[in-house]
mmCIF file of C-alpha atoms in Angstrom:
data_model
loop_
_atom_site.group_PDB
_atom_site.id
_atom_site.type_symbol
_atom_site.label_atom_id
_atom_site.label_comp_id
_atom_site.label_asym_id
_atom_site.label_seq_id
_atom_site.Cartn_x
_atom_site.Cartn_y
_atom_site.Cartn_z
ATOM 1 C CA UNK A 26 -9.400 -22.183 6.581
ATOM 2 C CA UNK A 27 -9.296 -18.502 6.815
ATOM 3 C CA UNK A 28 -7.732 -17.480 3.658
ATOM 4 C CA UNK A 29 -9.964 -19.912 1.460
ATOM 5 C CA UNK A 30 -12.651 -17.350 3.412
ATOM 6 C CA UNK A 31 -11.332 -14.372 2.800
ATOM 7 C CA UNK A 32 -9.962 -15.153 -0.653
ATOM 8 C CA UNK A 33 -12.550 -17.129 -1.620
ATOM 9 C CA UNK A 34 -15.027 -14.144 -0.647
ATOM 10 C CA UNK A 35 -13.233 -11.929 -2.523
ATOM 11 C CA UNK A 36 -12.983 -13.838 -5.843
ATOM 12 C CA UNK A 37 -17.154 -14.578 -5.095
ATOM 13 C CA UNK A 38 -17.931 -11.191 -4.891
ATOM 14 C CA UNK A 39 -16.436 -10.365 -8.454
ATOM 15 C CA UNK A 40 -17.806 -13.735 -10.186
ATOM 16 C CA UNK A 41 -21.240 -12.840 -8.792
ATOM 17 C CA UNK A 42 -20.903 -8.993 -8.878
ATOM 18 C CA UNK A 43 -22.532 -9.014 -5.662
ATOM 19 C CA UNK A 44 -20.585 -6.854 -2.690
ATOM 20 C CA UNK A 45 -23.123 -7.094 -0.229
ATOM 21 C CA UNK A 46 -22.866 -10.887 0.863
ATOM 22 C CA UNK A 47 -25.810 -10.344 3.432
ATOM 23 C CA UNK A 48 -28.433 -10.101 0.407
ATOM 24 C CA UNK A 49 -27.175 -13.783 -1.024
ATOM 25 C CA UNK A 50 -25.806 -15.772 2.005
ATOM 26 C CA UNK A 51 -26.243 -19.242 -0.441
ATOM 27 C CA UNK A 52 -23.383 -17.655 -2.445
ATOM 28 C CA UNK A 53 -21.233 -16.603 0.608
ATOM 29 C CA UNK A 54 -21.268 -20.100 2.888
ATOM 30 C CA UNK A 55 -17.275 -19.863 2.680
ATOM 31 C CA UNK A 56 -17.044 -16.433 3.623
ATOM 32 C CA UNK A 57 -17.570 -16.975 7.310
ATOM 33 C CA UNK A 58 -15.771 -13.869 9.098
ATOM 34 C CA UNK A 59 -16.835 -10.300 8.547
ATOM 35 C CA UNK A 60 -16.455 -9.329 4.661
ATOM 36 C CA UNK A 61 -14.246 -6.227 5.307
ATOM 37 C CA UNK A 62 -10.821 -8.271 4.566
ATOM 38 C CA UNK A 63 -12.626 -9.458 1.012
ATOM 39 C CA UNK A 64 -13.160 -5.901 0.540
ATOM 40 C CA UNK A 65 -9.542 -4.781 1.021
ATOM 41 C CA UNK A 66 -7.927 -8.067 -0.671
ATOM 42 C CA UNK A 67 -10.613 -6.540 -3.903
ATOM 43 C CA UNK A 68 -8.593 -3.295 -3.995
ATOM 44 C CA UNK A 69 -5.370 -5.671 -5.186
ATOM 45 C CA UNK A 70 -6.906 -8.515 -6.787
ATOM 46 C CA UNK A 71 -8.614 -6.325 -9.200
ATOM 47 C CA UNK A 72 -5.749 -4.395 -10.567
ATOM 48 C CA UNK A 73 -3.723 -7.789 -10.929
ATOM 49 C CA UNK A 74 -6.742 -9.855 -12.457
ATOM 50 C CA UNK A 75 -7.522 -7.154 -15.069
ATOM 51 C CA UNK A 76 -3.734 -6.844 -15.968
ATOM 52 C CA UNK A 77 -4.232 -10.908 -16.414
ATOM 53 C CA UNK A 78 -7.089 -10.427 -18.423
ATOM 54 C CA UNK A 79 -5.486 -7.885 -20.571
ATOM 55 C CA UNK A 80 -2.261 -9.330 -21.497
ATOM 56 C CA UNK A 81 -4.107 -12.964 -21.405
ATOM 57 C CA UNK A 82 -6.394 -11.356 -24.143
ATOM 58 C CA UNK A 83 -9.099 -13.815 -22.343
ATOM 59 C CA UNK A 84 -12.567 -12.896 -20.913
ATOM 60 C CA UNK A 85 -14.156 -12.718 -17.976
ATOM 61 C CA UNK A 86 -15.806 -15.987 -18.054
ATOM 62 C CA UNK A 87 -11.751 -17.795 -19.394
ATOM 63 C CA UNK A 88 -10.169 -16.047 -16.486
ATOM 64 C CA UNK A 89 -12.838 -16.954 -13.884
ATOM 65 C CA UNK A 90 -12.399 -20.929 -15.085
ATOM 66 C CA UNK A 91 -8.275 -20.028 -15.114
ATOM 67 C CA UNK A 92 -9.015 -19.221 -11.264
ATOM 68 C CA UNK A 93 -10.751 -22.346 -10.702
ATOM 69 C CA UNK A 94 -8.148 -24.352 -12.156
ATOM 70 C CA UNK A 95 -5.115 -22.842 -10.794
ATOM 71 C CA UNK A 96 -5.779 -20.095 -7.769
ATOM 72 C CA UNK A 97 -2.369 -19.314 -7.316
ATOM 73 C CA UNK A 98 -2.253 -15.968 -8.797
ATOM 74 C CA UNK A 99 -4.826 -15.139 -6.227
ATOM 75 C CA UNK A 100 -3.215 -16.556 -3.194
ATOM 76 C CA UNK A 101 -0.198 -15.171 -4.312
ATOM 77 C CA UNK A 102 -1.633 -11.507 -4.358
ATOM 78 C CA UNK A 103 -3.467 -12.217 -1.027
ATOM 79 C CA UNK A 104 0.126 -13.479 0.429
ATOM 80 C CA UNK A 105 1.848 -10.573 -1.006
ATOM 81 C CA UNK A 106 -0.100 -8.069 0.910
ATOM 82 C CA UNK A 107 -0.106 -9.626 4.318
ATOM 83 C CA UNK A 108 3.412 -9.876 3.543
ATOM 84 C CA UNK A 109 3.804 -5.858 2.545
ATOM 85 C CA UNK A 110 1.841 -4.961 5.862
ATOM 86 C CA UNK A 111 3.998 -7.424 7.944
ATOM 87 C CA UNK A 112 7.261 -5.597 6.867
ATOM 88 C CA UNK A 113 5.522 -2.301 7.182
ATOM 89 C CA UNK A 114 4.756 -3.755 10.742
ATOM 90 C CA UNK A 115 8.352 -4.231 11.511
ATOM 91 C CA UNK A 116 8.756 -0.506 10.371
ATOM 92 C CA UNK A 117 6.555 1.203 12.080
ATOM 93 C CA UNK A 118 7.481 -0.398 14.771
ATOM 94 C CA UNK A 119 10.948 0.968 14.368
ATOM 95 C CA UNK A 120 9.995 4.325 13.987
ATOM 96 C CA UNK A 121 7.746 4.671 16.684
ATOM 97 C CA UNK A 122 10.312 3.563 19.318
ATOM 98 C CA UNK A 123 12.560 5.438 17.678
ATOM 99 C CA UNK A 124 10.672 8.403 17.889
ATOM 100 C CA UNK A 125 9.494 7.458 22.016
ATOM 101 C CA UNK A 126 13.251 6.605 22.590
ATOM 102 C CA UNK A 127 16.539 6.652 20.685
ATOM 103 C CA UNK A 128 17.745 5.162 17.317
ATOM 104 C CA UNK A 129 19.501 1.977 19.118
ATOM 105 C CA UNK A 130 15.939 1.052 21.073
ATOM 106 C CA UNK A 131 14.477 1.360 17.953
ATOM 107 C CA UNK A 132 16.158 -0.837 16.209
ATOM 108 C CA UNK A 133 16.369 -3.210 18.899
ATOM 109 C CA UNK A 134 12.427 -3.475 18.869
ATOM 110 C CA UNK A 135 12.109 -3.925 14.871
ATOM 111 C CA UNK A 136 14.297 -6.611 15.362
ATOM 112 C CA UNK A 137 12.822 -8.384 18.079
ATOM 113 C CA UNK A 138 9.364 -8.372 15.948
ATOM 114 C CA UNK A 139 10.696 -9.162 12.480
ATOM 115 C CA UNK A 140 12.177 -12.218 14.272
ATOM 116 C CA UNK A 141 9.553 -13.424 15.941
ATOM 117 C CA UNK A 142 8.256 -16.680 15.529
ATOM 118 C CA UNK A 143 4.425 -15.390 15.850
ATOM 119 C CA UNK A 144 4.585 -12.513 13.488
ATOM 120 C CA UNK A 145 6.803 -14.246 11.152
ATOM 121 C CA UNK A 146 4.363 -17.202 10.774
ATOM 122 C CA UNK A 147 1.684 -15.036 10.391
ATOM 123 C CA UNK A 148 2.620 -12.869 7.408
ATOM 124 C CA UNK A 149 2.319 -15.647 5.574
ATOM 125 C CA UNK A 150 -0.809 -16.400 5.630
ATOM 126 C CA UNK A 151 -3.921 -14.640 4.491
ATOM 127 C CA UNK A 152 -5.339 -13.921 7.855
ATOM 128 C CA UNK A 153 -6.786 -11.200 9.578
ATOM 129 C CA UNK A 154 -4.323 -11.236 12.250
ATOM 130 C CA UNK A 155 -1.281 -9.073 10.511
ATOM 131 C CA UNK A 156 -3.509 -5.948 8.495
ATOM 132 C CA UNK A 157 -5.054 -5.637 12.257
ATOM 133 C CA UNK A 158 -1.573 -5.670 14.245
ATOM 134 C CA UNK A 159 -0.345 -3.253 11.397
ATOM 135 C CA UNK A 160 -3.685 -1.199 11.939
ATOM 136 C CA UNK A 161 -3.324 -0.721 15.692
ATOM 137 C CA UNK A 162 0.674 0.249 15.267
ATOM 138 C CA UNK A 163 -0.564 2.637 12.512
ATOM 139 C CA UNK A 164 -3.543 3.982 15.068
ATOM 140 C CA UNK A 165 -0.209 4.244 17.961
ATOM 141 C CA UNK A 166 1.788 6.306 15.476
ATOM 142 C CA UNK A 167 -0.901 8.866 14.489
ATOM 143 C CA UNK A 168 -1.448 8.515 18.520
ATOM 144 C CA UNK A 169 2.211 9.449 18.809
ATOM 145 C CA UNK A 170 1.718 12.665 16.296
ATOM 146 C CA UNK A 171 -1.131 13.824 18.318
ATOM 147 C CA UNK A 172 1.131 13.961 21.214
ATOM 148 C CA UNK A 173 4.232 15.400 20.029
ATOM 149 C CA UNK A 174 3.262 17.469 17.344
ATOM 150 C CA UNK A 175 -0.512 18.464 18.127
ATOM 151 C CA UNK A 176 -1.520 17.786 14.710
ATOM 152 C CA UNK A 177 -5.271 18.176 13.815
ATOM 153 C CA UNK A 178 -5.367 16.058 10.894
ATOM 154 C CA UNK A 179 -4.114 12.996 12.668
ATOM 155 C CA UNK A 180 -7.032 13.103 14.732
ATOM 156 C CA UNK A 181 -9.591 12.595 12.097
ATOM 157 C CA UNK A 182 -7.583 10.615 9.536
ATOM 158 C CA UNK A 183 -5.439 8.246 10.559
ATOM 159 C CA UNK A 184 -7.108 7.236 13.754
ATOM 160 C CA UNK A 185 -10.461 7.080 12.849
ATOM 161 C CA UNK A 186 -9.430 4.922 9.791
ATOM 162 C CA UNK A 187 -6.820 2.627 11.723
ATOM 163 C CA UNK A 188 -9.224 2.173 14.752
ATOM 164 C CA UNK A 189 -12.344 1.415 12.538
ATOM 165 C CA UNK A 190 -10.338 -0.538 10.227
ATOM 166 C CA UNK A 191 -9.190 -3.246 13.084
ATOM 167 C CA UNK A 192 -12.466 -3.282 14.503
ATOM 168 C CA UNK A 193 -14.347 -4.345 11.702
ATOM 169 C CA UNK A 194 -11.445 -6.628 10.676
ATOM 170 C CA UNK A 195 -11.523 -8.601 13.701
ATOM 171 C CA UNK A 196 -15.333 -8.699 14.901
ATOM 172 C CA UNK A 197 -17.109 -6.499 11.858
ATOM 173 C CA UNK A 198 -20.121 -4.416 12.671
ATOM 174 C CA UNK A 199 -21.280 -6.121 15.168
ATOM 175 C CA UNK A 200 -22.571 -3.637 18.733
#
């Protein structure tokens, strides 16, 4: 499915040492959506597969066959952040009502999301679905500073980022 995809991408790009899976496409079969959810599960697989390396005392070649055999430090990492950008989810969610509203509408509308059935199932799983729902809340907020608070910065940074970011998440660079 989708996370053996994304994962799986991921993990292929460091074994291979090749980011760019248009220039070896026998390598990337798996890796079936766009590659820019490989690319962010990287920036947290790395850290937590060089830590494993490290206080393994293996190599690179011991902890690519550890993979193999037993993923689950993977998955678990990949799980962890869709899990991290589901609760921010529920947070931003909180403050920007809050902010549109009152406290008690607020907190009425983080509660109606962190109990739903759809965004609960969802964060937790390595999908797409929850870092683009968290990027198009983030893309509202900045949205939200623009308005209130006429902040420059917000137009360049956050926006740009959070648009782009769900756009190449869900359909990639495709016109």
């Amino acid at each position: 499915g989708d996370e053996q995809s994304q994962l799986g991408g991921a993990l292929v790009m460091l074994k291979n040492f090749n980011f760019l899976p248009a220039t070896a496409p026998a390598d990337f079969v798996l890796l079936y959506y766009p590659p820019v959810m490989s690319y962010f599960y990287l920036l947290f697989l790395v850290p937590v597969l060089a830590i494993w390396m490290v206080l393994g005392g293996v190599s690179v070649q011991e902890l690519a066959e550890r993979v193999v055999l037993d993923p689950t430090i993977p998955w678990v990492v990949g799980r962890g952040v869709i899990v991290v950008l589901g609760v921010l989810s529920v947070y931003l969610v909180y403050w920007l009502t809050k902010r549109l509203f009152e406290d008690r509408r607020g907190l009425l509308a983080a509660f109606f999301l962190a109990t739903s059935f759809l965004h609960v199932s969802l964060s937790h799983f390595t999908r797409h679905w929850v870092p683009s729902i968290f990027f198009e809340i983030l893309a509202a907020a900045a949205a939200l500073n623009i308005w209130q608070l006429g902040r420059r910065k917000d137009y360049v940074s956050v926006i740009s980022v959070a648009a782009s970011q769900n756009r190449l998440i869900k359909i990639g660079l495709s016109p």
